mmCIF file of C-alpha atoms in Angstrom:
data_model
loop_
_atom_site.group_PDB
_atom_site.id
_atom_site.type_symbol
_atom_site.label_atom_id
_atom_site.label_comp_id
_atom_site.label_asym_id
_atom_site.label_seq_id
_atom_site.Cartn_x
_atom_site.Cartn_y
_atom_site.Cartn_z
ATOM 1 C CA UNK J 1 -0.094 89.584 -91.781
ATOM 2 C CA UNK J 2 1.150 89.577 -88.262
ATOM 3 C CA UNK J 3 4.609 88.865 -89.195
ATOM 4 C CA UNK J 4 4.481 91.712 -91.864
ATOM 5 C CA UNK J 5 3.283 94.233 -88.884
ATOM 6 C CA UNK J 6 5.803 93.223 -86.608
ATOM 7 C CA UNK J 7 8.936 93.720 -89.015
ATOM 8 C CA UNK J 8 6.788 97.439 -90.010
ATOM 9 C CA UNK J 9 6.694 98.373 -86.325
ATOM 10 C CA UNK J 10 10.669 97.499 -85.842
ATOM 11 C CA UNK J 11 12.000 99.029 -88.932
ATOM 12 C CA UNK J 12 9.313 101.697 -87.205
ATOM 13 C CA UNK J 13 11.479 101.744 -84.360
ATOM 14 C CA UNK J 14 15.132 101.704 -85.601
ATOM 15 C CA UNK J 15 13.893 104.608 -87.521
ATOM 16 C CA UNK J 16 12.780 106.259 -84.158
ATOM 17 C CA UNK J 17 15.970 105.425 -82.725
ATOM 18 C CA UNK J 18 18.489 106.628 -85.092
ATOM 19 C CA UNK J 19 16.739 110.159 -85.290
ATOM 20 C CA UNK J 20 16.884 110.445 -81.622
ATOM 21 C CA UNK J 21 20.311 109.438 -81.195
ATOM 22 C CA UNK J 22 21.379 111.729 -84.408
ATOM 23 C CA UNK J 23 19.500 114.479 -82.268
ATOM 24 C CA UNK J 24 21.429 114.013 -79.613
ATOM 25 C CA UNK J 25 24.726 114.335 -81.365
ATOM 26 C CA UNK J 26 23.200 117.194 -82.114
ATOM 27 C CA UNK J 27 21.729 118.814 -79.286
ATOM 28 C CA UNK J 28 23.355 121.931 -77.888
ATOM 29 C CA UNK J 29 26.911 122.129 -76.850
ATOM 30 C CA UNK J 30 27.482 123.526 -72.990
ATOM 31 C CA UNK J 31 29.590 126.321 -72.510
ATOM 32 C CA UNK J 32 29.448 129.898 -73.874
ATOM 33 C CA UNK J 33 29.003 130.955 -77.529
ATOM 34 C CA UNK J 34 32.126 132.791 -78.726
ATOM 35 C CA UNK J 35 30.986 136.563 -80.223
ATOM 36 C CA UNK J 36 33.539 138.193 -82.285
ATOM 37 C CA UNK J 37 34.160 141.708 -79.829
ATOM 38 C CA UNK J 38 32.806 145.159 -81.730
ATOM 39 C CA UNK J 39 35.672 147.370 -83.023
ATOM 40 C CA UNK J 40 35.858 150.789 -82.594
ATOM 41 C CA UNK J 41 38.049 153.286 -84.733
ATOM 42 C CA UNK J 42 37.669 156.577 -85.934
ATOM 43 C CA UNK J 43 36.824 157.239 -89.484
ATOM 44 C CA UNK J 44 39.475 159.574 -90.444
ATOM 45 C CA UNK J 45 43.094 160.172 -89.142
ATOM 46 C CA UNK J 46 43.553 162.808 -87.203
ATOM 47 C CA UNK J 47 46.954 164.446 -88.230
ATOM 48 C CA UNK J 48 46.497 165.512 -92.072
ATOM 49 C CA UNK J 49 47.924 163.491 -94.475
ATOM 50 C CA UNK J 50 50.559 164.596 -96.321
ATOM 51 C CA UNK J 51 53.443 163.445 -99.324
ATOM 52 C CA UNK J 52 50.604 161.527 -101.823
ATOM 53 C CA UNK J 53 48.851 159.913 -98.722
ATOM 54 C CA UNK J 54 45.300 158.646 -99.266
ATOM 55 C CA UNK J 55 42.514 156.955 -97.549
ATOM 56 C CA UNK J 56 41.928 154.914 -101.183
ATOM 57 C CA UNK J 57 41.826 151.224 -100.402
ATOM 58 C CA UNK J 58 45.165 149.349 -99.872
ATOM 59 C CA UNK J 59 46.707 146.907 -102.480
ATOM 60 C CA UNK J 60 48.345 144.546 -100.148
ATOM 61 C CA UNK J 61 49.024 141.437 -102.662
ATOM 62 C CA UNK J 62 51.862 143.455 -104.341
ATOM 63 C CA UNK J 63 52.187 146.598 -102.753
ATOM 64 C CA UNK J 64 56.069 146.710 -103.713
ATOM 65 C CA UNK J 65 55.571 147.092 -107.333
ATOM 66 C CA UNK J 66 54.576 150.976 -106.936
ATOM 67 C CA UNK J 67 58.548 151.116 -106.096
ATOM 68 C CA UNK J 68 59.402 150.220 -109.695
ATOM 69 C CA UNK J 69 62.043 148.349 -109.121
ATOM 70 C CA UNK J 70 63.257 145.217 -110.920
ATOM 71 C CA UNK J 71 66.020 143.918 -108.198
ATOM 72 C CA UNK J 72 62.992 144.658 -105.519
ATOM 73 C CA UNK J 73 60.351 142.543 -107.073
ATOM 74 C CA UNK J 74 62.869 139.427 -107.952
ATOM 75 C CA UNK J 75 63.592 139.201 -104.132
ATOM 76 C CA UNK J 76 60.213 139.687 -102.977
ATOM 77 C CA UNK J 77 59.247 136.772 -105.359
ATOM 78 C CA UNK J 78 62.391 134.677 -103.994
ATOM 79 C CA UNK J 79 61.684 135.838 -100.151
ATOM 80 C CA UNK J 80 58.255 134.388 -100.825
ATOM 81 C CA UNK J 81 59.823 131.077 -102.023
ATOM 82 C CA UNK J 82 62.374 130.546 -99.674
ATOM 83 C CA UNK J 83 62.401 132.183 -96.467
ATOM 84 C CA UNK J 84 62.630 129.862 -93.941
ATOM 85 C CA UNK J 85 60.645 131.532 -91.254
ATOM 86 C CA UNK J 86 57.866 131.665 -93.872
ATOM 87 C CA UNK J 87 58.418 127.904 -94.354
ATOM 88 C CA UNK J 88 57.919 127.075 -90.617
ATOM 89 C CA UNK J 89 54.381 129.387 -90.185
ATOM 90 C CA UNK J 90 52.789 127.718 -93.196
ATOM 91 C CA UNK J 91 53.929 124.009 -91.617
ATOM 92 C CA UNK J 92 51.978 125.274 -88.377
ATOM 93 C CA UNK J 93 49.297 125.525 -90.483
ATOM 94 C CA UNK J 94 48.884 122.337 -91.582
ATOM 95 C CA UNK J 95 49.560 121.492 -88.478
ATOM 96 C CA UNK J 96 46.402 123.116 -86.903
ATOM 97 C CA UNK J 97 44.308 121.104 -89.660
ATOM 98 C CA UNK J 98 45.970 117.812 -89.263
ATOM 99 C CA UNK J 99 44.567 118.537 -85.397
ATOM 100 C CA UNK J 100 41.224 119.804 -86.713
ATOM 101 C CA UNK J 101 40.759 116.718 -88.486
ATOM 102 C CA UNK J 102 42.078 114.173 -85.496
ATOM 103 C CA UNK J 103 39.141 115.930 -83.311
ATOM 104 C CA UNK J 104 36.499 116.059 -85.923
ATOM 105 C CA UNK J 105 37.299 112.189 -86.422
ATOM 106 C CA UNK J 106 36.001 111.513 -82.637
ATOM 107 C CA UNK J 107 32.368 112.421 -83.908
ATOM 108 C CA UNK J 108 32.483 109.378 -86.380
ATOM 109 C CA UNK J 109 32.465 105.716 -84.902
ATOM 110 C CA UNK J 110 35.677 104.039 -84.657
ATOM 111 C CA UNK J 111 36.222 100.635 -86.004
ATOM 112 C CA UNK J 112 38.585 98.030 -85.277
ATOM 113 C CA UNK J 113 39.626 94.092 -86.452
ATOM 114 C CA UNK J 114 41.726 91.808 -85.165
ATOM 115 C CA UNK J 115 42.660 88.244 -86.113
ATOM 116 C CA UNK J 116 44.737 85.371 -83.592
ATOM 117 C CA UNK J 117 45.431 81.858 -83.892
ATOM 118 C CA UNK J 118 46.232 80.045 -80.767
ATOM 119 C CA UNK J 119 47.671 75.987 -79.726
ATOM 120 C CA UNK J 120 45.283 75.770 -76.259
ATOM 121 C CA UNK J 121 45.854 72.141 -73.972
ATOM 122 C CA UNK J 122 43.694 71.391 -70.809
ATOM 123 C CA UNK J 123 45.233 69.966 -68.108
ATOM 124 C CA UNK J 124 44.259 66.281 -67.724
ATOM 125 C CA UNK J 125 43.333 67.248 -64.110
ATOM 126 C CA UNK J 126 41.305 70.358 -64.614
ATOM 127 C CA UNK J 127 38.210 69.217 -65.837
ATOM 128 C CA UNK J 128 38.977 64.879 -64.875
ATOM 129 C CA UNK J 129 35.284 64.495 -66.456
ATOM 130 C CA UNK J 130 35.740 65.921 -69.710
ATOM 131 C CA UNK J 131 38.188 63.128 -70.052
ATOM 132 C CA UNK J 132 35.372 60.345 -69.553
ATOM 133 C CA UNK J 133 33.659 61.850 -72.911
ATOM 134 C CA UNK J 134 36.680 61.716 -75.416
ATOM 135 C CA UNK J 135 36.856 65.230 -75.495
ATOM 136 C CA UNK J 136 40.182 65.916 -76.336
ATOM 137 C CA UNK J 137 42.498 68.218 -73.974
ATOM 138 C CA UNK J 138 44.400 69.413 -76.994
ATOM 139 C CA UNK J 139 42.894 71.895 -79.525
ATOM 140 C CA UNK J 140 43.344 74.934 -81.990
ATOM 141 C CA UNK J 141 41.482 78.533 -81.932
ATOM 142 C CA UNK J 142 40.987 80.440 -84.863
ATOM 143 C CA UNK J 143 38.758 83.864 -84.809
ATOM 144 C CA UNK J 144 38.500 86.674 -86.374
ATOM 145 C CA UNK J 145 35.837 89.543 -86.154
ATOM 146 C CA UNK J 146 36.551 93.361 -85.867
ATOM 147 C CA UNK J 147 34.573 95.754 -83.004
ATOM 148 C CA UNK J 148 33.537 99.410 -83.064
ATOM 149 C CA UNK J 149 32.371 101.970 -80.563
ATOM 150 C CA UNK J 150 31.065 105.250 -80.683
ATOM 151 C CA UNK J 151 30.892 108.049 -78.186
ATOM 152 C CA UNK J 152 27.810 109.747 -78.256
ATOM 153 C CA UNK J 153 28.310 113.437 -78.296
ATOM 154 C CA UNK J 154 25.443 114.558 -76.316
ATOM 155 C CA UNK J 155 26.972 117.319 -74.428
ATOM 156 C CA UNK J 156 28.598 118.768 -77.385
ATOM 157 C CA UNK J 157 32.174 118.416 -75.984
ATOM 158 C CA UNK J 158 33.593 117.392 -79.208
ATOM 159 C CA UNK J 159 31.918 119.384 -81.154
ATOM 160 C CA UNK J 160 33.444 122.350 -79.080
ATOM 161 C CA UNK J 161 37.007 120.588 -79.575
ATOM 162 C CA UNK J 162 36.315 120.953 -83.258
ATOM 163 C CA UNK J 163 35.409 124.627 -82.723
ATOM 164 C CA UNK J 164 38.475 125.358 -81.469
ATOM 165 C CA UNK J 165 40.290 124.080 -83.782
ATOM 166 C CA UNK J 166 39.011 125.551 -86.533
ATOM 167 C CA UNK J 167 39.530 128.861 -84.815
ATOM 168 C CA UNK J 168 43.132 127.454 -84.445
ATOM 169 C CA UNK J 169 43.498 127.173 -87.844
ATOM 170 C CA UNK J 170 42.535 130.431 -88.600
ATOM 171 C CA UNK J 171 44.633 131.713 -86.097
ATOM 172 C CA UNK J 172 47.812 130.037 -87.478
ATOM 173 C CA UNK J 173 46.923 131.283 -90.978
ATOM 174 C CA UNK J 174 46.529 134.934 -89.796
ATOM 175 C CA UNK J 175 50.498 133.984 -87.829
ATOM 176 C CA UNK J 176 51.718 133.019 -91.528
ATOM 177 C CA UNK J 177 50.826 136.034 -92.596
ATOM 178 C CA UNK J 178 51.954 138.250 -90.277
ATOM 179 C CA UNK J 179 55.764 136.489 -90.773
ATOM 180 C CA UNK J 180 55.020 137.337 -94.813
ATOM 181 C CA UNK J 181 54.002 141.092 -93.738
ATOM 182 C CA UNK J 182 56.995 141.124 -91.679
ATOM 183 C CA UNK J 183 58.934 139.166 -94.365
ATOM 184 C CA UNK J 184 58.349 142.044 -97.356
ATOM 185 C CA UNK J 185 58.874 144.593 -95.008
ATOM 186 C CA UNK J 186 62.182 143.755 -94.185
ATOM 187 C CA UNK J 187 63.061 142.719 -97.691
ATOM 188 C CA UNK J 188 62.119 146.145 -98.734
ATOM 189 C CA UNK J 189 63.680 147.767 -95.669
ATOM 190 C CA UNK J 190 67.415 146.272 -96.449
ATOM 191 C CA UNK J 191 67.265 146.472 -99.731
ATOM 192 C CA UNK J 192 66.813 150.161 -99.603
ATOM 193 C CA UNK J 193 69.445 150.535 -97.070
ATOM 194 C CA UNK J 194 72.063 148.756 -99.169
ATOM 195 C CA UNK J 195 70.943 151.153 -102.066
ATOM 196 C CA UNK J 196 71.157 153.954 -99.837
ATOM 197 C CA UNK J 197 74.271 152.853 -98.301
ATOM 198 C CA UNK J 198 75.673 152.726 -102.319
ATOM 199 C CA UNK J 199 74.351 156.217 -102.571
ATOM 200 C CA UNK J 200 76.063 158.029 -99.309
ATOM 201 C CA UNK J 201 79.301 155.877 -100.223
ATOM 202 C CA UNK J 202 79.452 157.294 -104.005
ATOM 203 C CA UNK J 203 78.817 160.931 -102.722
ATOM 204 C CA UNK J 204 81.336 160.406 -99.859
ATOM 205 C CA UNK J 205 84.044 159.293 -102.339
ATOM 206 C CA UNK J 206 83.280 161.778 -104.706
ATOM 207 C CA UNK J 207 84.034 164.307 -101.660
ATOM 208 C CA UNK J 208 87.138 162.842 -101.002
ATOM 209 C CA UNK J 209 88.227 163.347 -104.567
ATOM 210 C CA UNK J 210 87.014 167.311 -103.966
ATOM 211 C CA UNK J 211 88.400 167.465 -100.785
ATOM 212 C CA UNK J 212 91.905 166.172 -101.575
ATOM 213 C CA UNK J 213 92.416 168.751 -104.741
ATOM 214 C CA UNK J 214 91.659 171.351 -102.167
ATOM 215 C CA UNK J 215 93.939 170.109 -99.674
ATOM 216 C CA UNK J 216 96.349 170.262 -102.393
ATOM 217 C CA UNK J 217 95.841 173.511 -103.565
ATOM 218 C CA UNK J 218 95.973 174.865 -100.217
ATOM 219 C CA UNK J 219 99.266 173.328 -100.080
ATOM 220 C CA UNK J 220 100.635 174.822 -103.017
ATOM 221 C CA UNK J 221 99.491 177.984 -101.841
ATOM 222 C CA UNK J 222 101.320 177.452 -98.210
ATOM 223 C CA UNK J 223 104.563 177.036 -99.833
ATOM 224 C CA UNK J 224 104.289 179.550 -101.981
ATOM 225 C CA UNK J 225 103.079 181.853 -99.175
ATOM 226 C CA UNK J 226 99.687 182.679 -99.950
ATOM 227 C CA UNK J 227 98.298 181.245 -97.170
ATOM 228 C CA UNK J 228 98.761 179.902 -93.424
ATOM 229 C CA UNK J 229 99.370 177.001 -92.137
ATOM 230 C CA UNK J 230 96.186 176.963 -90.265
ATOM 231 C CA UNK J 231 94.606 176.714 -93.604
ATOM 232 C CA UNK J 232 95.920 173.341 -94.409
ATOM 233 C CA UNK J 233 96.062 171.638 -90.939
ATOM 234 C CA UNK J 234 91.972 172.494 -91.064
ATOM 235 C CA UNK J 235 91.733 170.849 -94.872
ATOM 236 C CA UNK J 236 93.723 167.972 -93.508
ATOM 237 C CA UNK J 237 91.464 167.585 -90.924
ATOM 238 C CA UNK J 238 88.020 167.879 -92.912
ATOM 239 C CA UNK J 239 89.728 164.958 -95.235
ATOM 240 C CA UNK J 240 90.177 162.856 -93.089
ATOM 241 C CA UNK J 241 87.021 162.656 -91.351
ATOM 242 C CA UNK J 242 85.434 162.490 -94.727
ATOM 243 C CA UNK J 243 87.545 159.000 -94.606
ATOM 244 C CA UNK J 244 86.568 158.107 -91.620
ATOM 245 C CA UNK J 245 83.321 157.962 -92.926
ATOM 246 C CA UNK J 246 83.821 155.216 -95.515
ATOM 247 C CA UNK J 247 84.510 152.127 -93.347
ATOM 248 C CA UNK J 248 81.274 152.483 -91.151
ATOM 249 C CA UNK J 249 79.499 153.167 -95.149
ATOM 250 C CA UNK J 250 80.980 150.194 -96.117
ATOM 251 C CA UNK J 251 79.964 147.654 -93.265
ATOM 252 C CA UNK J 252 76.386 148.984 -93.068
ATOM 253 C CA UNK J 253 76.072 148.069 -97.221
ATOM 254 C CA UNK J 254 77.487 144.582 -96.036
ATOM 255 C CA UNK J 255 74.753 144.147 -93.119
ATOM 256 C CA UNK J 256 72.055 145.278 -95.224
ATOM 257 C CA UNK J 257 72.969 142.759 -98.067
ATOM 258 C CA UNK J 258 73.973 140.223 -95.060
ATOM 259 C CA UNK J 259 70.463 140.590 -93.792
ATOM 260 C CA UNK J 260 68.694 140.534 -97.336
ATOM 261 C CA UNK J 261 70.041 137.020 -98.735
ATOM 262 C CA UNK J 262 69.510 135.722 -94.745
ATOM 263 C CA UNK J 263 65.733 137.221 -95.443
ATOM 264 C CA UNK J 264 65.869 134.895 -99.185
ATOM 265 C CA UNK J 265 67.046 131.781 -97.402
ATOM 266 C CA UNK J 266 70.439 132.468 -98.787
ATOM 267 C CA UNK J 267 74.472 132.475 -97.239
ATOM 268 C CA UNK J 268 74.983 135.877 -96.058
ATOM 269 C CA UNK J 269 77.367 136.891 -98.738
ATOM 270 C CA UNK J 270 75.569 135.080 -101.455
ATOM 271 C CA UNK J 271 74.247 138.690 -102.840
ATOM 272 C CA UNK J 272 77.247 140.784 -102.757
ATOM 273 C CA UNK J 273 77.953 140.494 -106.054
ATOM 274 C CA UNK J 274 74.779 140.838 -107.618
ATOM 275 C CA UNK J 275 73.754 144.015 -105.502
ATOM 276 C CA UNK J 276 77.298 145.120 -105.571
ATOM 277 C CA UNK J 277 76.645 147.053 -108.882
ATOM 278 C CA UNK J 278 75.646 150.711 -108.098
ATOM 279 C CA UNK J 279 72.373 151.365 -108.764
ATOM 280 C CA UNK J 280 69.606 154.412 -107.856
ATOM 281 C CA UNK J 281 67.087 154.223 -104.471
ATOM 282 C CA UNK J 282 64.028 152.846 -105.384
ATOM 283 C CA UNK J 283 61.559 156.393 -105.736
ATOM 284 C CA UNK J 284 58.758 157.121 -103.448
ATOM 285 C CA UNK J 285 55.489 156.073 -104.752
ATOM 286 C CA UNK J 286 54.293 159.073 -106.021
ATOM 287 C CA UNK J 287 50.353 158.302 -104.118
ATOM 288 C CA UNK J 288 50.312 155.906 -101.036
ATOM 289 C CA UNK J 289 46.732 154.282 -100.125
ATOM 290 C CA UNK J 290 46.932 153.849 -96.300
ATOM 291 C CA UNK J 291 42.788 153.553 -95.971
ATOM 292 C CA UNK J 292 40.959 153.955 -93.004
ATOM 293 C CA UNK J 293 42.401 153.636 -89.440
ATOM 294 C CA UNK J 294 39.234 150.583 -88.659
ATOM 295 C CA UNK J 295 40.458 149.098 -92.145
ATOM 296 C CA UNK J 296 44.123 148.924 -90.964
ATOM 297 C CA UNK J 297 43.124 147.357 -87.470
ATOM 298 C CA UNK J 298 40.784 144.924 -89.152
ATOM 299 C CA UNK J 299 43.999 143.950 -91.524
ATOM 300 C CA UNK J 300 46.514 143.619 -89.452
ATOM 301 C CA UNK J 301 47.036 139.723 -89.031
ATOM 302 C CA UNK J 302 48.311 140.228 -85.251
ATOM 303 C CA UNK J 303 45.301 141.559 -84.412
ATOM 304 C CA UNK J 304 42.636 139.029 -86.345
ATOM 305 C CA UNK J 305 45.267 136.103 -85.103
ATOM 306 C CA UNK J 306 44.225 137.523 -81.342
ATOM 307 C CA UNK J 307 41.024 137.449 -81.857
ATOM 308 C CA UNK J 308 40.783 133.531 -83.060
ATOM 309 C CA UNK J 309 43.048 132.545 -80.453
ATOM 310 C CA UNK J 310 40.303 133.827 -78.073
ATOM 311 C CA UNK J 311 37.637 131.954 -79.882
ATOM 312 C CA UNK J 312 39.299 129.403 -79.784
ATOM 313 C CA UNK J 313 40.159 129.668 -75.756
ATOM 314 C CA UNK J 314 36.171 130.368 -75.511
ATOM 315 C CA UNK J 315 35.187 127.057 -77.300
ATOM 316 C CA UNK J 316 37.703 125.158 -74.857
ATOM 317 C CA UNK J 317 35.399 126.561 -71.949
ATOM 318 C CA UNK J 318 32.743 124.055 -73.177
ATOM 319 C CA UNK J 319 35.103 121.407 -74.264
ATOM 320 C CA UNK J 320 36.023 121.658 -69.919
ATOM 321 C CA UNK J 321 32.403 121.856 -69.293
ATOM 322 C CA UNK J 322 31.360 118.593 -71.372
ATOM 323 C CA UNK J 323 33.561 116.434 -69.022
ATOM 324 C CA UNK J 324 32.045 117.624 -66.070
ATOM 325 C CA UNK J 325 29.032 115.513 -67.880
ATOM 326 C CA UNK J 326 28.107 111.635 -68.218
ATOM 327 C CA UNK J 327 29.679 109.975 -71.332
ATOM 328 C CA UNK J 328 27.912 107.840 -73.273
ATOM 329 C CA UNK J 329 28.768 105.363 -75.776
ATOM 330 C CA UNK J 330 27.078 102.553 -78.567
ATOM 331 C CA UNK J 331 30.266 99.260 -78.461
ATOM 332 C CA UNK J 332 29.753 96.229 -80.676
ATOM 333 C CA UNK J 333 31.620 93.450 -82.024
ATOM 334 C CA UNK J 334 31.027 90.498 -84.263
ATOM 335 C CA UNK J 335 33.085 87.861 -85.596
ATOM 336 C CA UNK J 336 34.032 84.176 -86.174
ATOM 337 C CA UNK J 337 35.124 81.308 -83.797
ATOM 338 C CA UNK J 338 36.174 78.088 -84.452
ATOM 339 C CA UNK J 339 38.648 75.224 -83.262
ATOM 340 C CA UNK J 340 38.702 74.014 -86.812
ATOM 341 C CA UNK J 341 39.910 75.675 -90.145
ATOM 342 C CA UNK J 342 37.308 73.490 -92.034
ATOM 343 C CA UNK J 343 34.164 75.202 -90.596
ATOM 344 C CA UNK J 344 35.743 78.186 -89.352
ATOM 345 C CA UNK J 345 33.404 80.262 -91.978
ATOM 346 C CA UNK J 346 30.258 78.310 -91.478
ATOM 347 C CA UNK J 347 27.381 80.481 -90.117
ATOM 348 C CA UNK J 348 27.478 78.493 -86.672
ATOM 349 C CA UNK J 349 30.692 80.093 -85.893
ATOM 350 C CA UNK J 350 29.472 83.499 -85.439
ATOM 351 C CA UNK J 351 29.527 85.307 -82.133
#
């Protein structure tokens, strides 16, 4: 009966003693409590919206469809594939959770094994009397065993680490998608500019072509004295600045596609062919949702990356404040010994 008391009143204990360390590790954490800061916008814009603006809620998963545009969707599909900008932001991402998960690991135990074999010899002189007793001066070592250690987070340093990380995740995600924001704009941006630079190039040619049968006529008529000479020099004149015009036309289309395959993670020149064929500027939506003014500084992912990369700087505060603090840790180890392989696994070679 004794012996069945005494193994109640340690299991008794160890129970005791695991619920008080598991309180510890999660006791509160020093330093301040991050609290999100209070927004305030107006309700309503204050100039009056005009041109099919509305405060409706905003579509922002595929807000360039409304343009109608075939070419315009295809690269905002492809800019979403390939940019490379894009490709770096969502690798910073994983990044912050690879580091969430390294500092959430230090709130686990780590474990550890190891395994030697070693050729030891005594000098005959080192111990003379061990030489009386047969005990020979040359002998092997085998052990093996493994050890493990665990920091106690009492203080809640790590826990704060872990904090800030997972604000630091949610602070790269909001920088991914700022670049995409940023991304569609400026896919939308120069690919309206080339198509607008098509546009102004057609209607300058097609003045040319006006301009150059009225320089003509007005020739004809100066030799056959109808009119002055004044009349030509000034058609001359509005000609050629028309012309003028056409090389500057010209290299803006070729920046504007330039900048548009750069945007798809293409050569530069790689869509002058396919955009080369003249087509219409995409039309205005004919109704554009721009919401509320505290809805567009809630959504805009500079502003929400900000804020985690303050909670983030807050939860550091008590990550600084923890190591001001005592550590304390539970080690162990366990293993086998022997100088012979024979009873290396026997239960007498534990340690």
């Amino acid at each position: 009966m004794s012996i069945i008391h005494k193994h109640a009143r340690l299991s008794c204990l160890f129970g005791l003693g695991t619920a008080l360390l598991f309180g510890l590790q999660s006791g509160c954490a020093v330093g301040p409590d991050y609290q999100p800061p209070k927004i305030s916008a107006p309700a309503q814009w204050t100039s009056p919206l005009n041109g099919g603006e509305t405060n409706s809620p905003v579509s922002l998963a595929q807000w360039w469809q409304s343009f109608n545009d075939t070419n315009l969707d295809l690269f905002m599909l492809t800019a979403i594939q390939s940019n490379l900008t894009l490709k770096v932001a969502e690798a910073h991402v994983r990044e912050a959770r690879a580091e969430r998960d390294v500092a959430s690991g230090s709130l686990w135990p780590s474990i550890g094994s190891s395994a030697s074999y070693s050729r030891n010899r005594y000098g005959a002189n080192q111990f003379p009397p061990l030489t009386g007793f047969g005990i020979p001066l040359d002998y092997n070592l085998y052990t093996a065993g493994f050890d493990a250690a665990w920091e106690l987070d009492i203080f809640g340093g790590t826990r704060r680490a872990v904090e800030a990380a997972n604000a630091e995740i949610g602070a790269a995600g909001y920088g991914q998608r700022d670049v995409l924001v940023s991304l569609l704009a400026e896919v939308a941006r120069n690919y309206i500019g080339a198509r607008a630079y098509q546009q102004r190039l057609a209607i300058t040619r097609q003045n040319i072509r006006v301009q150059q049968q009225i320089l003509d006529l007005t020739s004809n008529r100066f030799q056959n004295g109808l009119s002055g000479e004044l009349d030509v020099q000034q058609a001359v004149a509005l000609l050629t600045t028309t012309e003028a015009d056409v090389p500057s036309l010209e290299t803006g289309f070729d920046q504007s596609v330039h900048h548009l395959a750069v945007l798809l993670g293409q050569q530069p020149g790689a869509l002058l062919d396919e955009i080369s064929a003249e087509k219409p500027i995409p039309l205005t939506p004919p109704t554009v949702p721009i919401g509320l003014p505290s809805d567009l500084l809630r959504r805009r992912p500079d502003v929400q990356s900000a804020e985690r990369v303050v909670a983030a700087a807050t939860a550091r505060i008590g990550v600084a404040k923890a190591d001001l603090f005592p550590k304390f840790s539970l080690t162990g180890m366990a293993g086998l010994q022997s100088v012979s392989a024979n009873n290396w696994f026997d239960y007498a070679s534990r340690y």
